[in-house]
XYZ file of C-alpha atoms in Angstrom:
709
model
C 21.830 56.430 408.025
C 24.817 56.155 405.371
C 25.218 52.420 406.110
C 21.407 51.790 406.021
C 21.412 53.784 402.624
C 24.587 51.804 401.541
C 22.737 48.276 402.622
C 19.605 49.182 400.904
C 21.605 49.869 397.770
C 24.006 47.001 397.830
C 21.111 44.747 398.024
C 19.318 46.143 395.555
C 22.404 46.403 393.359
C 22.461 42.165 393.995
C 18.539 42.078 393.536
C 19.119 43.917 390.369
C 22.168 41.767 389.619
C 20.534 38.720 390.056
C 17.044 39.814 388.293
C 19.502 41.033 384.976
C 21.059 37.269 385.210
C 17.761 35.849 385.857
C 16.144 37.743 382.686
C 19.290 37.176 380.829
C 18.522 33.312 381.673
C 15.366 33.619 380.796
C 16.115 35.380 377.523
C 19.009 32.925 377.092
C 16.921 29.938 377.622
C 14.127 31.249 375.224
C 16.541 31.192 372.496
C 18.030 28.104 373.436
C 14.814 26.348 373.136
C 14.396 28.114 369.671
C 17.921 26.816 368.604
C 17.318 23.351 369.783
C 13.868 23.363 368.299
C 15.629 24.494 365.077
C 18.030 21.961 365.201
C 15.589 19.382 365.416
C 13.754 20.465 362.858
C 17.201 20.371 360.668
C 17.584 17.262 361.462
C 14.408 15.867 360.548
C 15.240 17.260 357.337
C 18.295 15.659 357.217
C 16.304 12.312 357.677
C 13.854 13.428 355.360
C 16.385 14.157 353.077
C 18.125 10.571 353.335
C 14.506 9.196 352.794
C 13.812 10.957 349.570
C 17.016 9.872 348.316
C 16.182 6.093 349.284
C 12.780 6.046 347.582
C 14.619 7.339 344.566
C 17.324 4.599 344.556
C 14.275 2.361 345.362
C 12.662 3.399 342.538
C 15.239 3.108 340.031
C 16.356 -0.070 340.757
C 12.563 -1.508 340.637
C 11.824 0.362 337.292
C 15.146 -1.695 335.832
C 13.882 -4.805 336.997
C 10.767 -4.232 335.181
C 12.150 -3.014 332.160
C 14.732 -5.954 332.415
C 11.903 -8.681 332.806
C 10.104 -7.448 329.556
C 13.049 -7.136 327.605
C 13.994 -10.873 328.114
C 10.501 -11.585 327.704
C 10.475 -10.005 323.848
C 13.574 -10.913 323.417
C 12.889 -14.641 324.474
C 9.203 -14.958 324.185
C 9.526 -16.556 327.399
C 6.656 -15.689 329.635
C 9.179 -16.959 332.895
C 11.013 -13.088 332.622
C 7.609 -11.390 333.412
C 7.717 -12.667 336.846
C 10.113 -9.978 338.360
C 8.014 -7.151 335.974
C 5.085 -7.982 337.985
C 6.725 -7.639 341.180
C 8.042 -4.110 340.449
C 4.737 -2.574 339.469
C 3.136 -2.476 342.844
C 6.456 -1.527 344.416
C 6.695 1.389 341.484
C 3.563 3.000 342.476
C 4.356 2.758 346.094
C 7.697 4.649 345.517
C 5.807 6.765 343.499
C 3.521 7.676 346.535
C 6.164 8.059 348.947
C 8.075 10.368 346.946
C 5.005 12.734 346.195
C 4.280 12.585 350.102
C 7.966 13.632 350.998
C 8.439 16.271 348.929
C 5.275 17.732 349.601
C 6.592 20.728 351.051
C 9.141 21.586 347.992
C 6.956 23.094 345.039
C 10.203 22.784 343.052
C 11.234 18.911 343.943
C 6.959 18.838 343.842
C 6.869 19.539 340.116
C 9.925 17.350 339.193
C 8.858 14.267 340.995
C 5.543 14.699 339.065
C 7.354 15.070 335.599
C 9.588 11.845 337.397
C 5.876 10.086 337.209
C 4.768 11.050 334.160
C 8.019 9.715 332.700
C 7.629 6.449 334.884
C 3.938 6.145 333.772
C 5.087 6.015 330.032
C 8.095 3.769 330.643
C 5.593 1.529 332.400
C 3.119 2.124 329.594
C 5.681 1.027 327.012
C 6.683 -1.847 328.936
C 3.431 -2.524 329.683
C 2.415 -3.147 325.607
C 5.632 -4.832 325.285
C 4.555 -7.638 327.739
C 2.199 -8.665 325.655
C 2.176 -11.951 323.187
C 1.755 -10.414 320.331
C 3.488 -7.455 320.866
C 6.566 -5.999 318.987
C 10.516 -5.848 318.984
C 10.256 -2.102 319.995
C 12.255 -3.289 323.265
C 14.980 -3.979 321.483
C 15.133 -0.755 319.265
C 17.129 2.801 320.310
C 13.542 4.593 321.866
C 13.394 1.657 324.979
C 17.148 2.979 325.778
C 16.129 6.877 325.933
C 13.037 5.764 327.757
C 15.096 4.633 330.342
C 17.912 7.054 330.147
C 14.721 10.036 330.503
C 13.781 8.495 333.734
C 17.651 7.716 335.544
C 18.346 11.886 334.181
C 14.829 13.036 336.181
C 16.198 10.412 339.287
C 19.742 12.001 339.141
C 18.674 15.706 339.146
C 16.824 14.726 341.865
C 19.052 12.992 343.716
C 21.438 16.230 343.560
C 19.012 18.547 344.355
C 18.719 16.304 347.510
C 21.876 16.024 347.830
C 22.218 19.655 347.480
C 19.788 20.446 350.125
C 21.448 17.869 352.472
C 24.461 19.524 352.337
C 22.793 23.110 353.008
C 20.796 21.362 355.857
C 23.869 19.448 357.593
C 25.822 23.216 357.581
C 22.709 24.894 358.750
C 22.538 22.091 361.305
C 26.369 22.756 362.056
C 25.907 26.578 362.348
C 23.159 25.486 364.602
C 25.215 23.566 366.884
C 27.763 26.313 367.409
C 25.970 28.986 368.217
C 23.834 26.110 370.658
C 27.353 25.500 372.620
C 27.926 29.136 373.239
C 24.515 30.012 374.428
C 24.848 26.873 376.589
C 28.349 27.907 377.991
C 26.641 31.702 378.507
C 23.418 29.867 380.182
C 25.826 27.457 382.876
C 27.953 31.001 383.432
C 24.303 32.169 384.560
C 23.155 29.450 386.316
C 26.330 29.680 388.046
C 24.711 33.166 389.278
C 21.273 32.352 389.185
C 21.582 28.648 391.148
C 21.831 25.311 390.735
C 18.181 24.943 388.885
C 19.956 26.409 385.824
C 22.662 23.625 385.837
C 20.006 20.736 385.448
C 18.663 22.687 382.350
C 22.132 23.351 381.423
C 23.325 19.792 381.536
C 19.591 18.432 380.426
C 20.309 20.779 377.047
C 23.910 19.389 376.677
C 22.424 16.111 376.331
C 20.176 16.608 373.962
C 23.002 18.482 372.042
C 25.198 15.377 372.457
C 22.532 13.274 371.093
C 21.569 15.356 367.999
C 25.406 15.664 367.520
C 25.424 11.831 367.346
C 22.466 11.586 365.070
C 23.713 14.177 362.950
C 27.204 12.035 362.549
C 25.444 8.614 362.039
C 23.460 10.213 359.274
C 26.992 11.682 357.855
C 28.043 8.410 358.327
C 25.382 7.010 356.395
C 25.755 9.646 353.408
C 29.152 8.596 353.048
C 28.841 4.926 353.257
C 26.070 5.251 350.645
C 28.416 7.857 348.099
C 31.581 5.480 348.869
C 29.807 2.280 347.914
C 28.227 3.408 344.729
C 29.790 2.310 341.456
C 28.542 6.325 340.258
C 31.225 8.592 340.244
C 29.796 11.479 342.377
C 32.105 14.602 342.246
C 32.594 18.434 342.917
C 34.583 21.474 341.305
C 35.577 24.137 342.061
C 34.477 27.353 340.399
C 37.824 26.581 337.787
C 36.775 23.215 337.395
C 39.571 21.439 339.296
C 38.181 18.502 341.686
C 37.777 18.987 345.271
C 35.972 15.642 345.705
C 35.688 12.382 344.336
C 34.347 9.524 345.830
C 35.967 5.862 345.373
C 33.880 5.380 342.446
C 36.340 7.353 340.349
C 39.054 4.698 341.094
C 37.211 2.154 340.160
C 36.381 3.539 336.367
C 39.473 5.705 335.787
C 41.799 3.421 337.831
C 43.569 6.746 338.815
C 43.798 7.066 342.733
C 41.487 9.669 343.826
C 44.102 11.541 346.261
C 46.489 11.992 343.028
C 43.544 13.637 341.091
C 42.083 15.840 343.358
C 42.828 19.276 342.638
C 43.276 18.406 338.966
C 41.857 20.032 336.335
C 38.092 17.936 335.117
C 38.943 18.370 331.337
C 42.549 16.877 331.835
C 40.353 13.532 332.570
C 38.721 13.920 329.362
C 40.341 12.482 325.890
C 41.798 14.381 323.805
C 39.122 14.211 320.995
C 36.502 15.299 323.643
C 37.863 18.188 325.426
C 36.304 20.937 322.937
C 32.965 19.251 323.751
C 33.436 19.370 327.460
C 34.790 22.482 327.532
C 31.696 24.478 326.163
C 29.503 22.186 328.240
C 30.921 23.668 331.851
C 30.881 27.127 329.861
C 26.786 26.574 329.189
C 26.836 25.426 332.771
C 28.697 28.206 334.030
C 26.413 30.617 331.984
C 23.318 28.691 333.748
C 22.160 27.490 329.935
C 22.425 23.926 330.567
C 19.079 22.091 331.431
C 19.363 20.947 335.024
C 18.513 17.392 333.880
C 20.758 17.292 330.807
C 23.812 14.935 330.120
C 26.631 14.042 327.884
C 28.534 11.080 326.778
C 32.255 11.663 327.109
C 35.080 9.770 326.597
C 37.565 9.931 330.263
C 41.199 8.419 330.050
C 41.699 5.095 331.573
C 45.004 4.517 333.666
C 45.684 1.517 331.066
C 45.870 3.985 328.231
C 42.296 3.203 327.121
C 39.219 5.007 327.676
C 35.739 4.530 329.274
C 32.533 6.122 328.421
C 30.942 8.156 331.025
C 27.733 9.767 330.775
C 28.255 13.124 333.199
C 25.178 14.290 334.798
C 26.071 17.706 336.658
C 24.662 20.674 337.638
C 26.162 24.393 338.483
C 26.750 25.620 342.269
C 26.001 29.093 342.958
C 26.032 31.413 346.021
C 23.625 33.797 347.340
C 24.977 36.468 344.840
C 24.556 33.853 342.401
C 27.948 33.681 341.495
C 29.530 30.260 340.068
C 31.241 28.368 343.163
C 31.423 24.932 341.032
C 30.221 22.158 339.543
C 28.403 18.470 341.568
C 27.287 15.794 339.603
C 27.759 12.551 338.976
C 29.531 10.153 336.385
C 27.561 6.870 334.717
C 29.696 4.193 333.105
C 28.316 3.693 329.538
C 31.156 1.751 328.124
C 29.287 -1.807 328.047
C 26.143 -0.198 327.000
C 28.194 1.835 324.271
C 29.801 -0.954 323.516
C 27.021 -2.958 322.927
C 25.160 -0.406 320.615
C 28.262 -0.260 318.310
C 28.107 -3.690 318.053
C 24.300 -3.545 317.354
C 24.842 -0.748 314.936
C 27.910 -2.682 313.253
C 25.794 -6.301 313.154
C 22.762 -4.053 312.115
C 24.960 -2.777 309.138
C 25.944 -6.388 308.379
C 22.618 -7.442 308.182
C 21.694 -5.074 305.814
C 24.305 -4.877 303.772
C 23.632 -8.211 303.044
C 19.456 -8.253 303.070
C 19.471 -4.882 301.528
C 21.858 -5.875 298.688
C 20.530 -9.211 297.755
C 18.069 -10.219 295.244
C 16.267 -12.373 297.439
C 13.126 -11.096 299.063
C 13.690 -11.572 302.815
C 11.820 -10.942 305.612
C 10.644 -11.147 309.544
C 7.664 -11.387 311.219
C 5.282 -12.077 314.309
C 4.817 -15.462 315.306
C 1.018 -14.663 316.308
C -0.042 -12.277 313.991
C 0.420 -11.567 310.202
C 2.592 -8.320 311.288
C 6.194 -7.816 309.568
C 9.001 -7.099 312.008
C 11.195 -7.122 308.918
C 10.937 -6.767 304.796
C 13.951 -6.431 302.465
C 13.892 -3.450 299.799
C 13.945 -6.467 297.173
C 10.483 -7.072 298.026
C 9.420 -3.586 296.778
C 11.620 -3.973 293.338
C 9.691 -7.235 292.552
C 6.178 -6.122 293.548
C 6.189 -2.517 293.178
C 4.667 -2.210 296.887
C 6.143 0.576 299.036
C 7.556 -0.914 302.240
C 5.722 1.504 304.248
C 2.209 -0.073 302.986
C 3.045 -3.613 303.827
C 4.351 -2.151 307.398
C 0.906 -0.810 307.647
C -1.280 -3.479 305.829
C 0.678 -6.688 305.687
C -1.410 -8.113 303.884
C -1.235 -5.527 300.944
C 1.540 -7.908 299.296
C -1.165 -10.132 297.814
C -1.782 -7.791 295.309
C 1.254 -8.528 293.848
C 0.455 -12.182 293.261
C -1.408 -13.975 290.679
C -4.862 -14.283 291.523
C -4.567 -18.148 291.092
C -1.612 -18.680 293.394
C -3.016 -16.614 296.238
C -4.825 -19.281 298.297
C -1.915 -20.804 298.476
C 0.173 -18.335 299.225
C -2.503 -16.548 302.447
C -2.769 -20.576 303.903
C 0.806 -21.025 303.769
C 0.998 -17.772 305.589
C -1.185 -17.416 307.844
C -1.276 -21.387 308.878
C 0.340 -22.049 312.790
C 2.068 -24.922 310.423
C 3.055 -23.465 307.251
C 5.006 -25.014 304.141
C 8.662 -24.822 304.831
C 8.839 -24.328 300.685
C 6.376 -23.855 297.616
C 6.326 -21.765 294.642
C 3.864 -18.610 293.643
C 4.073 -16.107 290.649
C 4.034 -12.388 291.277
C 3.218 -9.473 288.930
C 6.574 -7.696 288.311
C 6.474 -3.586 287.855
C 7.680 -3.994 284.571
C 4.569 -6.260 283.527
C 6.374 -9.348 283.643
C 5.036 -12.292 285.616
C 8.145 -13.963 287.602
C 7.956 -17.559 289.803
C 9.482 -17.219 293.520
C 10.673 -20.129 295.001
C 9.802 -19.591 298.996
C 11.352 -21.032 301.867
C 10.017 -20.678 305.685
C 11.791 -20.792 308.667
C 10.909 -20.525 312.130
C 13.006 -19.272 315.489
C 11.967 -21.114 319.169
C 13.247 -19.983 322.410
C 14.871 -21.983 324.511
C 11.609 -23.345 326.134
C 10.672 -24.951 322.452
C 8.236 -22.226 321.810
C 8.033 -20.737 318.698
C 8.992 -16.866 318.582
C 9.543 -15.950 315.248
C 8.750 -16.501 311.404
C 11.163 -15.940 308.870
C 10.837 -16.651 305.022
C 13.270 -16.133 302.074
C 11.687 -15.515 298.183
C 14.163 -16.553 295.253
C 13.662 -15.419 291.353
C 13.565 -18.831 289.839
C 12.017 -17.421 286.350
C 15.274 -17.605 284.650
C 15.796 -21.418 285.598
C 12.357 -22.408 285.431
C 12.990 -20.768 281.748
C 15.944 -22.744 281.393
C 14.175 -25.998 282.531
C 11.257 -25.341 279.742
C 13.839 -24.297 276.999
C 15.942 -27.596 278.094
C 12.603 -29.630 278.150
C 11.665 -28.178 274.377
C 15.016 -29.360 273.168
C 14.763 -32.696 274.614
C 11.195 -32.797 272.843
C 12.566 -31.834 269.300
C 15.661 -33.787 270.305
C 13.212 -37.055 270.405
C 10.590 -35.503 267.920
C 13.598 -35.692 265.284
C 15.156 -38.808 266.595
C 11.134 -40.051 265.899
C 11.369 -38.521 262.528
C 14.471 -40.154 262.250
C 12.961 -42.811 262.716
C 9.800 -42.971 260.928
C 12.295 -41.168 257.693
C 14.124 -44.398 257.766
C 11.206 -46.450 257.855
C 8.961 -44.754 255.731
C 12.393 -44.309 253.082
C 13.039 -48.175 253.624
C 9.826 -48.808 252.898
C 9.647 -46.609 249.720
C 13.072 -47.556 248.420
C 12.757 -50.654 249.045
C 9.315 -51.346 247.437
C 11.140 -49.732 243.872
C 13.677 -51.083 244.523
C 12.215 -54.865 244.379
C 9.841 -54.271 241.704
C 12.860 -52.942 239.208
C 14.813 -55.708 240.056
C 12.174 -58.479 239.291
C 11.366 -56.570 235.798
C 14.863 -56.637 234.858
C 14.929 -60.431 235.873
C 11.828 -60.757 233.280
C 13.108 -58.940 230.935
C 16.609 -60.592 231.161
C 14.372 -64.315 230.828
C 12.545 -63.138 228.187
C 15.287 -62.195 226.043
C 17.035 -65.267 226.736
C 13.905 -67.351 226.009
C 13.782 -66.029 222.525
C 10.171 -65.869 221.816
C 10.256 -63.094 219.482
C 7.301 -60.852 219.251
C 5.242 -62.008 221.841
C 7.795 -61.294 224.349
C 8.437 -57.396 223.094
C 4.652 -56.498 224.708
C 5.846 -58.269 227.750
C 9.509 -56.415 227.807
C 7.353 -53.381 227.456
C 5.406 -53.532 230.475
C 8.357 -54.231 232.883
C 10.224 -51.183 231.476
C 7.353 -49.257 232.212
C 7.332 -50.768 235.586
C 10.902 -50.231 235.930
C 10.153 -46.208 234.820
C 7.342 -45.670 236.861
C 9.695 -46.787 239.831
C 12.300 -44.627 239.215
C 9.738 -41.778 239.116
C 8.861 -42.643 242.477
C 12.212 -42.556 244.050
C 13.396 -39.774 242.036
C 10.080 -38.092 243.734
C 11.039 -39.340 247.373
C 14.280 -38.043 246.493
C 13.357 -35.023 245.316
C 11.146 -34.037 248.015
C 13.390 -35.134 250.842
C 16.039 -32.543 249.255
C 13.598 -29.780 248.799
C 12.547 -30.063 252.892
C 16.334 -29.867 253.722
C 16.794 -26.930 251.051
C 13.783 -25.199 253.462
C 15.318 -26.057 256.571
C 18.283 -25.345 255.843
C 17.514 -21.728 254.781
C 18.663 -22.186 251.415
C 15.569 -22.004 249.136
C 15.208 -18.737 247.453
C 12.001 -16.913 247.269
C 11.365 -14.394 244.710
C 8.102 -12.643 245.812
C 6.262 -11.093 242.619
C 3.147 -9.144 241.648
C 1.522 -12.268 239.432
C -1.617 -13.201 237.536
C -2.893 -15.986 239.567
C -5.754 -16.978 236.902
C -2.995 -17.516 234.152
C -0.573 -19.014 236.560
C -4.082 -21.172 237.301
C -4.783 -22.174 233.637
C -1.073 -23.057 233.170
C -1.071 -25.761 236.004
C -4.638 -26.787 235.070
C -3.276 -27.544 231.745
C -0.658 -30.414 233.001
C -3.715 -32.595 233.543
C -5.195 -32.123 230.443
C -4.187 -35.493 228.697
C -5.163 -37.884 231.318
C -5.683 -41.373 230.455
C -8.794 -41.701 232.478
C -9.945 -38.341 230.351
C -10.503 -36.647 233.849
C -9.770 -32.830 234.057
C -9.485 -30.164 236.250
C -12.862 -27.366 236.743
C -12.048 -24.232 237.121
C -14.239 -21.780 238.210
C -13.382 -17.580 239.158
C -15.001 -15.279 241.449
C -14.429 -11.679 241.982
C -12.215 -9.165 239.742
C -8.911 -10.524 239.292
C -6.081 -8.533 240.297
C -2.425 -9.623 240.865
C -1.147 -11.469 243.648
C 2.466 -11.240 245.738
C 3.601 -14.933 245.551
C 6.719 -16.709 244.043
C 5.335 -18.231 240.367
C 7.689 -21.020 241.071
C 6.798 -22.216 244.767
C 2.757 -21.328 244.042
C 2.828 -23.048 240.618
C 4.329 -26.217 242.656
C 1.910 -26.152 245.530
C -1.194 -25.925 243.167
C -0.079 -28.856 240.841
C 0.613 -30.885 244.621
C -2.529 -30.340 245.525
C -4.310 -31.174 242.296
C -2.608 -34.658 242.294
C -3.717 -35.697 245.469
C -7.183 -34.376 244.043
C -6.694 -36.912 241.545
C -5.006 -39.372 243.249
C -7.535 -39.820 245.844
C -11.142 -39.353 244.182
C -12.571 -40.500 241.171
C -13.928 -37.245 240.079
C -13.032 -34.189 238.574
C -11.027 -32.133 241.102
C -12.287 -28.240 241.004
C -9.998 -25.441 241.540
C -11.850 -22.396 242.642
C -10.182 -18.804 242.774
C -11.597 -16.487 244.904
C -10.990 -12.377 244.488
C -11.745 -10.792 247.885
C -10.896 -6.864 249.195
C -7.940 -7.881 251.185
C -7.029 -11.376 250.106
C -7.367 -14.267 247.173
C -8.105 -17.516 248.089
C -7.469 -20.593 245.709
C -9.678 -24.137 246.708
C -8.909 -27.469 245.363
C -11.663 -29.509 246.088
C -12.244 -33.169 245.493
C -14.909 -36.016 245.977
C -12.904 -38.206 247.149
C -12.232 -40.956 250.183
C -11.633 -37.900 252.641
C -9.029 -37.663 255.739
C -10.197 -38.793 259.285
C -10.732 -36.227 261.412
C -7.780 -37.419 264.317
C -5.832 -37.265 261.393
C -6.200 -33.843 260.292
C -4.131 -32.408 262.871
C -0.993 -34.187 262.086
C -1.801 -34.046 257.989
C 1.132 -31.829 257.058
C 3.981 -33.598 259.619
C 6.826 -34.779 257.709
C 6.457 -38.457 256.541
C 2.371 -38.437 257.975
C 0.303 -40.343 255.383
C -3.193 -40.806 256.367
C -4.891 -43.604 257.520
C -6.800 -44.241 255.232
C -4.053 -43.752 252.222
C -1.839 -47.029 252.763
C -2.941 -48.530 249.451
C -1.679 -44.861 247.172
C 1.507 -44.187 246.815
C 3.172 -41.016 248.038
C 6.063 -39.784 250.310
C 4.437 -38.053 253.385
C 6.146 -35.170 252.128
C 3.712 -32.814 249.810
C 1.970 -31.346 252.297
C 4.649 -30.623 254.360
C 6.874 -28.786 251.288
C 3.489 -27.228 250.392
C 2.798 -25.766 254.000
C 6.760 -24.285 253.780
C 6.292 -23.043 250.432
C 3.118 -20.883 251.545
C 4.745 -19.430 254.477
C 8.147 -18.194 252.296
C 5.281 -16.184 250.453
C 3.514 -14.960 253.386
C 0.669 -16.646 252.902
C -1.115 -19.709 254.493
C -3.116 -23.101 253.570
C -5.842 -24.720 255.390
C -7.646 -28.059 254.954
C -11.473 -29.420 255.707
C -12.464 -32.557 255.095
C -14.923 -35.233 255.883
C -13.962 -38.862 255.560
C -15.671 -40.509 252.859
C -17.117 -37.473 251.220
C -13.933 -35.568 250.216
C -11.365 -32.630 250.663
C -10.947 -28.867 250.684
C -7.733 -27.148 250.641
C -7.316 -23.415 250.491
C -4.624 -21.700 249.746
C -4.796 -18.037 250.965
C -2.472 -14.916 249.251
C -2.176 -11.869 250.036
C -2.643 -8.969 247.206
C 0.182 -7.357 245.317
C 1.123 -3.700 246.385
C -0.624 -1.521 244.040
C 2.297 1.116 242.571
C-alpha cells in the first residue's frame, strides 16, 4: 500500500508541478503578450512623434518660403518671386491637416496645433494681402517679422513637447524591453519544464523583441541624426542650470567645444550685460510663471571674443511630484537678423534725420494707387494738413493748393507718365501763398518695371521774389535810362531853341547897332530884347522845374502843413492873371460853406498857378476855378474849353517830360504836372484829370479838411 500511495503522491506532485508550471507559463505568456502589445504601442508612438516633428519642420520651411517669396515681390515688384509662394500654399494646408490628424489623441497638442493654424492663417492672410500689385510696404516693417517669429515660437513649442513625449516614450519602451527580457527568461525556464513547444514561442517572441529593439535603435539614430545636424542648438540642463546635453550646433554657433561646455553653468556662457535678465528668466521658468511659448534674445559669448544674438526658447522639466529637474530648449541664431534690424534702424534714423529736418517736402507713394507710403513733416508745416489725414485720404493735400493750380497738380499726380518738374502755389498756414517747385522721380525694379514714385517740393517763394525785385530793378533802370534819354532829348531841344533865338537876337542887335539907323532900329532892338527875355525865362523855368523835381525825389522838399483859408489863397492866385494882354480872366466860383483845409500854402499855390497857366495856354476862353466844400474833403476844379487831351495820353500825363501828342506847337517843359502831382502827394491830397479831345480839360485837386481844435 505504501509504495502505491507514494507513487500516486509523486505523480500527483509531478502533475501538480507541471500544472503549476503550465499555469505559470500561461500567465507569463499573457503578461508577455501584454508587454509586447505595449511595446508595439510605444514603438508606434515613437514613430508617430517623429512624424509630428517632421511635419512641424516641413510646415515651418513652407511658411518661410511663402514669406521670403512675398517679401521679394514687395521689395522688387517682380512677379517672378511669387512662384514659391503659390507652390507653398497647398503644401502648408496639407501639413496643417496632417498635424491635426496626428495629434488628434492629445487634447493639449490639439489646442496648440489649432493656435498654430490660426497664427499661420493670419500670416498667410497678410502675405496674401501683400502679394497684390497695389500692396503696401508692410512686409518690410517689424510686424512682418513679429508674425513670422510667432509662427516659429508655436512650432518650437510643439517640437519641444513632442521631443519630451519622445524621450518619455523611449524611456517607457526601454523599461518594457527590460521587463520583457526578464519575463522571456522566466518563460524559457518554464518552457524547459513544460516542453519544447514553449521554446518555439519564446524564440518567436525573442525575435520580435530583437526586431522592436532594432526599430527603436533606428528611431534613436534618426533622432540623433536630426538633432546633431540641426543648425539650431538643442540643450538640456539640470536643476542648477548646468549643461547636461548640447548638440553640435552649440560649437558651430559659439565656437566652444561641447565636451568643454557640459557641466558648466548656462549663465557663464552669457554676456555679462545680459546675465541679470537671464537669471531672472531661469527663476521665472523654475517658478512656473514663464509662458510655454515665451522667448528672449540673449547675447552669448563667442570663443573669438565677440558675441552672438541667440533667441532662447526653453521650458522647465518637472518630475511626477512637480519638482523642477532642469531645462529643455533651443537656441536660434538671430545675429544677422539683429544686425540687419540695427542697420535698418540706423538707416531709418539717418533717413529721418535728413528727411524730417529739411525744408523741402519729400514723399514716397505707390505706383499703382495714390497712396502715400511716406511724407515728411515739412508737408504739415507748409499746408497745415496733418500727416495722419494725408495717409488716410491721399487727395486731401489738394485742399492746400491754390484753386487755379489744382488741375495741373492733379494731372501730374494721377498720370502714369507724370511731369518731371512743375510749379504750383499753396496756401501757407500763416495766410501767405507760397510757390513750390516740384520734381518727380520714379524707381524701377530689375525687370524695368516701375515700383515707386517719389517727389520733392522746394519753396521758391523767396527766389521768385528776388527775381521779381530784380525784374523791377531792371525795369526801373530801363525806365531811368529811357527817362535820361528823354530828358537829354527834351532838354537839348528846350535849351537849344531858346539859345538859338537868343543868339540870333543878339546878332541882330549887334547888326542894328553897327548900322546906325537911329530910331528906326530902336523898335527892332526892343523886339529882339523881348525875345531874349522870353527865352531866358523859358530856360529859367526849365531849370527851376528840373531842380524842383530833383529836390522832391531826394526827399529834400520842405512841407509845412497848416490850416489855411483856401478861398483866400485862390483869390490871390487868380489875381496873378488879372492884367493879361488878351484880357482873359479866371472865373472863380464857390459851392458850399468855406472851411479851412490842411495844406502847404506855397506848394498848393504852385499847383493852382500851374493848372491855371496851362488852362490859359491850351484854350482861348476864360478858365474856370471852382471850389466845392464837402463834408469830408474839399475839391478844387480847374476847367478849360481848350484843345483837350487825347484819350491815349491821359495815363501818361503826369509822367516826367511827357507832353500830349497834340501839344507840339505850345511851349512847355513836360515837368509841370509831374511836380503838381508830387506836391499833392506831399500834402496827403491827390490830383485827377478828365478830358475830351477838342472839348476841354478838367483837373480836380482834392484836399483834406483841417483838424478842428
